């Protein structure tokens, strides 16, 4: 990495030290934030789950899309849904896309197409693009794997609450544990990853649990260390993306 790891704050450093004492291997979570000497990130409390008002998250928009648009060589077409990829008559090459915008359907031709519509919608697009040469969806004639073995992240937010001691952390999401990522001798399947969650605040909890009083949620949030537990589906051919005929 070009920059040093994002440092733990004291509470998280203490947790990391205790986990190491238990024989685990916690490490610094790699972060795509511009947090380094001379960087634009101010290490604030509203990173996880919020847009950055300083443009200090190194996401696709900040680092790629906006600079590409600034060259003047790129057109970004908004509010346009790709319906199907269209192949040449031989079925060996995609030479156009059919799109829908403002209720109109039109075709855009091109030399090169990249499908980057996400795990579900890329598969759905290829399935929708079935034609005479690709009856089960583009590129799916032989394997029938298109859209199958979908592996979702089954996420859990966990609060570890100390009844009295406060957690004054600002930027909590610096710690990561992969000790349970893979299968092992007692478990023939992987479990996933555990990482720090951006510090939970009272309003985030009352947004989910409407009946909960703000003062009580504030009490818990002030005293919790918060975790994001990202367990994963194991591959199953029947856990799949499909499209209506
Ligand atoms: C709640 C949440 C939290 C996450 N947190 C993290 C994190 O902390 N760290 C991390 O590393 N990753 C995180 N991820 C995962 C990360 O966001 C994804 O892995 C990443 O965004 C995938 O990028 P992508 O470009 O492949 O697809 P996407 O970002 O999903 O982009 C696909 C785009 O295609 C568009 N699209 C889909 N179908 C069509 C169509 N037919 N026509 C036109 N456009 C279409 C969609 O509108 C979308 O803009 C998180 C994901 C979620 C949902
Ligand atoms: S939102 Fe995140 S990237 Fe932006 S300043 Fe705050 S901590 Fe830094």
Coordinates of C-alpha atoms in Angstrom, one line a residue, residues 1 28 42 46 52 76 86 98 124 126 129 135 139 162 174 176 190 192 196 201 224 231:
X1 CA 0.0 0.0 0.0
X28 CA -5.5 -2.9 10.3
X42 CA -10.4 14.9 8.6
X46 CA -19.7 10.0 10.0
X52 CA -18.1 12.2 2.4
X76 CA -21.8 9.7 -18.9
X86 CA -27.0 -7.6 -28.8
X98 CA -30.4 -2.0 -26.3
X124 CA -29.5 -10.8 -15.1
X126 CA -26.6 -11.8 -19.7
X129 CA -29.6 -11.2 -23.6
X135 CA -30.5 -19.9 -25.8
X139 CA -22.0 -17.3 -22.8
X162 CA -19.9 -2.2 28.6
X174 CA -9.8 0.2 11.7
X176 CA -10.2 -6.5 11.1
X190 CA -15.7 -20.8 5.7
X192 CA -16.3 -14.9 6.8
X196 CA -15.0 -2.7 13.0
X201 CA -24.8 6.7 17.3
X224 CA -20.4 0.1 22.8
X231 CA -20.6 -14.1 6.9

